[in-house]
Amino acid sequence: MSDEIAVRDGAGRIELVRELWLEVLGLDEVADDVNFFEVGGDSLRLVALVERIRARAGQPVRTMDVLRANTVRAQAELIG
């Protein structure tokens, strides 16, 4: 599934954001409703995540919005 198609459907958005979290945080798995900062996120990783969301989802997301939407599920809704 291409990233463009993934962004159009809810499950695809969740999967895309989860994949980006795993890349940025260096984890093997992450729950959809856990706080980014509780699983090893920090300000530098947040910036990296925002850049990857912008690039892969093609969405002009703001760092502050991603910070406030601090779970996989909430960030997937943000790019919906």
CSV table of N, CA, C and O in Angstrom, one decimal:
chain,number,residue,atom,x,y,z
A,1,MET,N,0.9,-1.2,0.0
A,1,MET,CA,0.0,0.0,0.0
A,1,MET,C,0.9,1.2,0.0
A,1,MET,O,1.8,1.4,0.8
A,2,SER,N,0.7,2.1,-0.9
A,2,SER,CA,1.5,3.4,-0.9
A,2,SER,C,1.1,4.3,0.2
A,2,SER,O,0.0,4.2,0.8
A,3,ASP,N,2.0,5.2,0.6
A,3,ASP,CA,1.7,6.1,1.7
A,3,ASP,C,0.6,7.0,1.4
A,3,ASP,O,-0.2,7.3,2.2
A,4,GLU,N,0.4,7.4,0.1
A,4,GLU,CA,-0.7,8.3,-0.3
A,4,GLU,C,-2.0,7.6,0.0
A,4,GLU,O,-2.9,8.2,0.5
A,5,ILE,N,-2.1,6.3,-0.4
A,5,ILE,CA,-3.3,5.5,-0.2
A,5,ILE,C,-3.6,5.3,1.3
A,5,ILE,O,-4.7,5.4,1.8
A,6,ALA,N,-2.5,5.0,2.0
A,6,ALA,CA,-2.6,4.7,3.4
A,6,ALA,C,-3.2,5.9,4.2
A,6,ALA,O,-3.9,5.7,5.2
A,7,VAL,N,-2.8,7.1,3.8
A,7,VAL,CA,-3.3,8.3,4.5
A,7,VAL,C,-4.8,8.5,4.3
A,7,VAL,O,-5.5,9.1,5.1
A,8,ARG,N,-5.4,7.9,3.3
A,8,ARG,CA,-6.8,8.1,3.0
A,8,ARG,C,-7.7,7.3,4.0
A,8,ARG,O,-8.8,7.6,4.2
A,9,ASP,N,-7.2,6.2,4.5
A,9,ASP,CA,-8.1,5.3,5.4
A,9,ASP,C,-7.5,5.3,6.8
A,9,ASP,O,-6.3,5.4,7.0
A,10,GLY,N,-8.4,5.2,7.7
A,10,GLY,CA,-8.0,5.3,9.1
A,10,GLY,C,-7.0,4.2,9.6
A,10,GLY,O,-6.1,4.5,10.2
A,11,ALA,N,-7.2,3.0,9.2
A,11,ALA,CA,-6.3,1.9,9.5
A,11,ALA,C,-4.9,2.1,8.9
A,11,ALA,O,-3.9,1.9,9.5
A,12,GLY,N,-4.9,2.6,7.7
A,12,GLY,CA,-3.7,2.9,7.0
A,12,GLY,C,-2.9,4.1,7.7
A,12,GLY,O,-1.7,4.0,7.8
A,13,ARG,N,-3.7,5.1,8.1
A,13,ARG,CA,-3.0,6.2,8.8
A,13,ARG,C,-2.4,5.7,10.1
A,13,ARG,O,-1.3,6.1,10.5
A,14,ILE,N,-3.1,4.9,10.9
A,14,ILE,CA,-2.6,4.3,12.1
A,14,ILE,C,-1.3,3.5,11.9
A,14,ILE,O,-0.3,3.7,12.6
A,15,GLU,N,-1.4,2.7,10.9
A,15,GLU,CA,-0.2,1.8,10.5
A,15,GLU,C,1.0,2.7,10.1
A,15,GLU,O,2.1,2.4,10.5
A,16,LEU,N,0.7,3.7,9.3
A,16,LEU,CA,1.8,4.6,8.9
A,16,LEU,C,2.4,5.3,10.1
A,16,LEU,O,3.7,5.4,10.3
A,17,VAL,N,1.6,5.9,11.0
A,17,VAL,CA,2.2,6.6,12.2
A,17,VAL,C,2.9,5.7,13.1
A,17,VAL,O,4.0,6.0,13.6
A,18,ARG,N,2.3,4.5,13.3
A,18,ARG,CA,3.0,3.5,14.1
A,18,ARG,C,4.4,3.1,13.5
A,18,ARG,O,5.4,3.1,14.3
A,19,GLU,N,4.4,2.9,12.2
A,19,GLU,CA,5.7,2.6,11.6
A,19,GLU,C,6.7,3.8,11.8
A,19,GLU,O,7.9,3.5,12.1
A,20,LEU,N,6.3,5.0,11.7
A,20,LEU,CA,7.2,6.1,11.9
A,20,LEU,C,7.6,6.2,13.4
A,20,LEU,O,8.8,6.5,13.6
A,21,TRP,N,6.8,5.9,14.3
A,21,TRP,CA,7.2,5.9,15.7
A,21,TRP,C,8.2,4.8,15.9
A,21,TRP,O,9.2,5.1,16.6
A,22,LEU,N,8.0,3.6,15.4
A,22,LEU,CA,9.0,2.6,15.5
A,22,LEU,C,10.4,3.0,15.0
A,22,LEU,O,11.4,2.7,15.6
A,23,GLU,N,10.4,3.6,13.8
A,23,GLU,CA,11.6,4.1,13.2
A,23,GLU,C,12.3,5.1,14.1
A,23,GLU,O,13.5,5.0,14.4
A,24,VAL,N,11.6,6.1,14.6
A,24,VAL,CA,12.1,7.2,15.3
A,24,VAL,C,12.6,6.8,16.7
A,24,VAL,O,13.6,7.2,17.2
A,25,LEU,N,11.8,5.9,17.4
A,25,LEU,CA,12.1,5.5,18.7
A,25,LEU,C,12.9,4.3,18.8
A,25,LEU,O,13.4,3.9,19.9
A,26,GLY,N,13.1,3.6,17.7
A,26,GLY,CA,14.0,2.4,17.7
A,26,GLY,C,13.3,1.2,18.5
A,26,GLY,O,14.0,0.4,19.1
A,27,LEU,N,12.0,1.1,18.4
A,27,LEU,CA,11.2,0.1,19.1
A,27,LEU,C,10.8,-1.0,18.1
A,27,LEU,O,10.8,-0.8,16.9
A,28,ASP,N,10.4,-2.2,18.7
A,28,ASP,CA,9.9,-3.2,17.9
A,28,ASP,C,8.4,-3.2,17.8
A,28,ASP,O,7.8,-3.7,16.9
A,29,GLU,N,7.8,-2.6,18.8
A,29,GLU,CA,6.3,-2.5,18.9
A,29,GLU,C,5.9,-1.4,19.8
A,29,GLU,O,6.7,-0.9,20.6
A,30,VAL,N,4.7,-0.8,19.5
A,30,VAL,CA,4.2,0.3,20.3
A,30,VAL,C,2.7,0.2,20.3
A,30,VAL,O,2.1,-0.1,19.2
A,31,ALA,N,2.0,0.5,21.4
A,31,ALA,CA,0.6,0.5,21.4
A,31,ALA,C,0.1,1.8,20.8
A,31,ALA,O,0.8,2.8,20.8
A,32,ASP,N,-1.2,1.8,20.3
A,32,ASP,CA,-1.7,3.0,19.7
A,32,ASP,C,-2.1,4.1,20.6
A,32,ASP,O,-2.3,5.2,20.2
A,33,ASP,N,-2.3,3.8,21.9
A,33,ASP,CA,-2.7,4.8,22.8
A,33,ASP,C,-1.7,5.1,23.9
A,33,ASP,O,-2.1,5.7,25.0
A,34,VAL,N,-0.5,4.9,23.7
A,34,VAL,CA,0.6,5.2,24.7
A,34,VAL,C,1.1,6.6,24.3
A,34,VAL,O,1.2,7.0,23.1
A,35,ASN,N,1.5,7.3,25.3
A,35,ASN,CA,2.1,8.7,25.1
A,35,ASN,C,3.5,8.5,24.6
A,35,ASN,O,4.3,7.8,25.0
A,36,PHE,N,3.8,9.4,23.5
A,36,PHE,CA,5.1,9.4,22.9
A,36,PHE,C,6.3,9.5,23.9
A,36,PHE,O,7.3,8.8,23.7
A,37,PHE,N,6.1,10.4,24.8
A,37,PHE,CA,7.2,10.6,25.8
A,37,PHE,C,7.3,9.5,26.8
A,37,PHE,O,8.4,9.4,27.4
A,38,GLU,N,6.3,8.7,27.0
A,38,GLU,CA,6.4,7.6,28.0
A,38,GLU,C,7.1,6.4,27.4
A,38,GLU,O,7.5,5.5,28.1
A,39,VAL,N,7.3,6.4,26.1
A,39,VAL,CA,8.0,5.2,25.5
A,39,VAL,C,9.4,5.6,24.9
A,39,VAL,O,9.9,5.0,24.0
A,40,GLY,N,9.9,6.7,25.4
A,40,GLY,CA,11.3,7.1,25.0
A,40,GLY,C,11.4,8.3,24.1
A,40,GLY,O,12.5,8.7,23.7
A,41,GLY,N,10.3,8.9,23.8
A,41,GLY,CA,10.3,10.1,23.0
A,41,GLY,C,10.9,11.3,23.7
A,41,GLY,O,10.8,11.4,25.0
A,42,ASP,N,11.5,12.2,23.0
A,42,ASP,CA,12.0,13.5,23.6
A,42,ASP,C,11.9,14.5,22.5
A,42,ASP,O,11.3,14.3,21.4
A,43,SER,N,12.3,15.7,22.8
A,43,SER,CA,12.1,16.8,21.8
A,43,SER,C,12.8,16.6,20.5
A,43,SER,O,12.2,16.9,19.4
A,44,LEU,N,14.0,16.0,20.5
A,44,LEU,CA,14.7,15.8,19.2
A,44,LEU,C,14.0,14.7,18.4
A,44,LEU,O,13.8,14.8,17.2
A,45,ARG,N,13.5,13.7,19.1
A,45,ARG,CA,12.8,12.6,18.4
A,45,ARG,C,11.4,13.1,17.9
A,45,ARG,O,11.0,12.7,16.8
A,46,LEU,N,10.8,14.1,18.6
A,46,LEU,CA,9.6,14.6,18.2
A,46,LEU,C,9.8,15.4,16.8
A,46,LEU,O,9.0,15.3,15.9
A,47,VAL,N,10.8,16.2,16.7
A,47,VAL,CA,11.1,16.9,15.5
A,47,VAL,C,11.4,15.9,14.4
A,47,VAL,O,10.9,16.1,13.3
A,48,ALA,N,12.1,14.8,14.6
A,48,ALA,CA,12.3,13.8,13.6
A,48,ALA,C,11.0,13.2,13.2
A,48,ALA,O,10.8,13.0,12.0
A,49,LEU,N,10.1,12.9,14.1
A,49,LEU,CA,8.8,12.4,13.8
A,49,LEU,C,8.0,13.3,12.9
A,49,LEU,O,7.4,12.9,11.9
A,50,VAL,N,8.0,14.6,13.3
A,50,VAL,CA,7.2,15.5,12.5
A,50,VAL,C,7.7,15.6,11.1
A,50,VAL,O,6.9,15.6,10.1
A,51,GLU,N,9.0,15.6,10.9
A,51,GLU,CA,9.6,15.6,9.5
A,51,GLU,C,9.2,14.4,8.8
A,51,GLU,O,8.9,14.5,7.6
A,52,ARG,N,9.2,13.2,9.4
A,52,ARG,CA,8.8,12.0,8.7
A,52,ARG,C,7.3,12.0,8.4
A,52,ARG,O,6.9,11.5,7.3
A,53,ILE,N,6.5,12.5,9.3
A,53,ILE,CA,5.1,12.6,9.0
A,53,ILE,C,4.9,13.5,7.8
A,53,ILE,O,4.1,13.1,6.9
A,54,ARG,N,5.5,14.6,7.8
A,54,ARG,CA,5.4,15.5,6.6
A,54,ARG,C,5.8,14.9,5.3
A,54,ARG,O,5.1,15.0,4.3
A,55,ALA,N,6.9,14.2,5.4
A,55,ALA,CA,7.4,13.6,4.1
A,55,ALA,C,6.6,12.4,3.7
A,55,ALA,O,6.3,12.3,2.5
A,56,ARG,N,6.2,11.5,4.6
A,56,ARG,CA,5.5,10.3,4.2
A,56,ARG,C,4.1,10.4,4.0
A,56,ARG,O,3.5,9.8,3.2
A,57,ALA,N,3.4,11.3,4.8
A,57,ALA,CA,2.0,11.5,4.7
A,57,ALA,C,1.6,12.6,3.8
A,57,ALA,O,0.5,12.8,3.4
A,58,GLY,N,2.6,13.5,3.5
A,58,GLY,CA,2.4,14.6,2.6
A,58,GLY,C,1.5,15.6,3.3
A,58,GLY,O,0.7,16.3,2.6
A,59,GLN,N,1.5,15.7,4.6
A,59,GLN,CA,0.6,16.6,5.3
A,59,GLN,C,1.5,17.7,6.0
A,59,GLN,O,2.5,17.4,6.6
A,60,PRO,N,1.1,19.0,5.9
A,60,PRO,CA,1.8,20.1,6.5
A,60,PRO,C,1.5,20.2,8.0
A,60,PRO,O,0.9,21.1,8.5
A,61,VAL,N,1.9,19.2,8.8
A,61,VAL,CA,1.6,19.2,10.2
A,61,VAL,C,2.6,20.1,10.9
A,61,VAL,O,3.7,20.2,10.5
A,62,ARG,N,2.1,20.7,12.0
A,62,ARG,CA,3.0,21.5,12.9
A,62,ARG,C,3.5,20.7,14.1
A,62,ARG,O,2.8,19.9,14.6
A,63,THR,N,4.7,21.1,14.5
A,63,THR,CA,5.2,20.4,15.6
A,63,THR,C,4.3,20.5,16.9
A,63,THR,O,4.1,19.5,17.6
A,64,MET,N,3.8,21.6,17.1
A,64,MET,CA,2.9,21.8,18.3
A,64,MET,C,1.7,20.9,18.2
A,64,MET,O,1.3,20.3,19.2
A,65,ASP,N,1.1,20.7,17.0
A,65,ASP,CA,0.0,19.8,16.9
A,65,ASP,C,0.3,18.4,17.2
A,65,ASP,O,-0.4,17.6,17.8
A,66,VAL,N,1.5,17.9,16.7
A,66,VAL,CA,1.9,16.6,16.9
A,66,VAL,C,2.3,16.4,18.4
A,66,VAL,O,2.0,15.4,19.0
A,67,LEU,N,2.8,17.4,19.0
A,67,LEU,CA,3.1,17.4,20.5
A,67,LEU,C,1.8,17.2,21.3
A,67,LEU,O,1.7,16.4,22.2
A,68,ARG,N,0.8,17.9,20.9
A,68,ARG,CA,-0.5,17.8,21.6
A,68,ARG,C,-1.2,16.4,21.3
A,68,ARG,O,-1.9,15.9,22.2
A,69,ALA,N,-1.1,16.0,20.1
A,69,ALA,CA,-1.7,14.7,19.7
A,69,ALA,C,-0.6,13.7,20.0
A,69,ALA,O,0.1,13.2,19.1
A,70,ASN,N,-0.4,13.2,21.2
A,70,ASN,CA,0.8,12.5,21.6
A,70,ASN,C,0.7,11.0,21.6
A,70,ASN,O,1.5,10.3,22.2
A,71,THR,N,-0.3,10.5,20.9
A,71,THR,CA,-0.4,9.0,20.7
A,71,THR,C,-0.5,8.7,19.2
A,71,THR,O,-0.7,9.5,18.4
A,72,VAL,N,-0.2,7.4,18.9
A,72,VAL,CA,-0.3,7.0,17.5
A,72,VAL,C,-1.7,7.3,17.0
A,72,VAL,O,-1.8,7.9,15.9
A,73,ARG,N,-2.7,6.9,17.7
A,73,ARG,CA,-4.1,7.1,17.3
A,73,ARG,C,-4.4,8.6,17.0
A,73,ARG,O,-5.0,8.9,16.0
A,74,ALA,N,-4.0,9.4,18.0
A,74,ALA,CA,-4.3,10.9,17.8
A,74,ALA,C,-3.5,11.5,16.7
A,74,ALA,O,-4.1,12.3,15.9
A,75,GLN,N,-2.3,11.1,16.4
A,75,GLN,CA,-1.6,11.6,15.3
A,75,GLN,C,-2.1,11.1,14.0
A,75,GLN,O,-2.1,11.8,13.0
A,76,ALA,N,-2.6,9.9,14.0
A,76,ALA,CA,-3.2,9.4,12.8
A,76,ALA,C,-4.5,10.2,12.4
A,76,ALA,O,-4.8,10.5,11.3
A,77,GLU,N,-5.2,10.6,13.4
A,77,GLU,CA,-6.4,11.4,13.2
A,77,GLU,C,-6.0,12.8,12.7
A,77,GLU,O,-6.7,13.4,11.9
A,78,LEU,N,-4.9,13.3,13.2
A,78,LEU,CA,-4.3,14.6,12.9
A,78,LEU,C,-4.0,14.7,11.4
A,78,LEU,O,-4.3,15.7,10.7
A,79,ILE,N,-3.5,13.6,10.8
A,79,ILE,CA,-3.2,13.6,9.4
A,79,ILE,C,-4.4,13.1,8.5
A,79,ILE,O,-4.2,13.0,7.3
A,80,GLY,N,-5.5,12.9,9.1
A,80,GLY,CA,-6.7,12.4,8.4
A,80,GLY,C,-7.4,13.4,7.5
A,80,GLY,O,-7.3,14.5,7.6
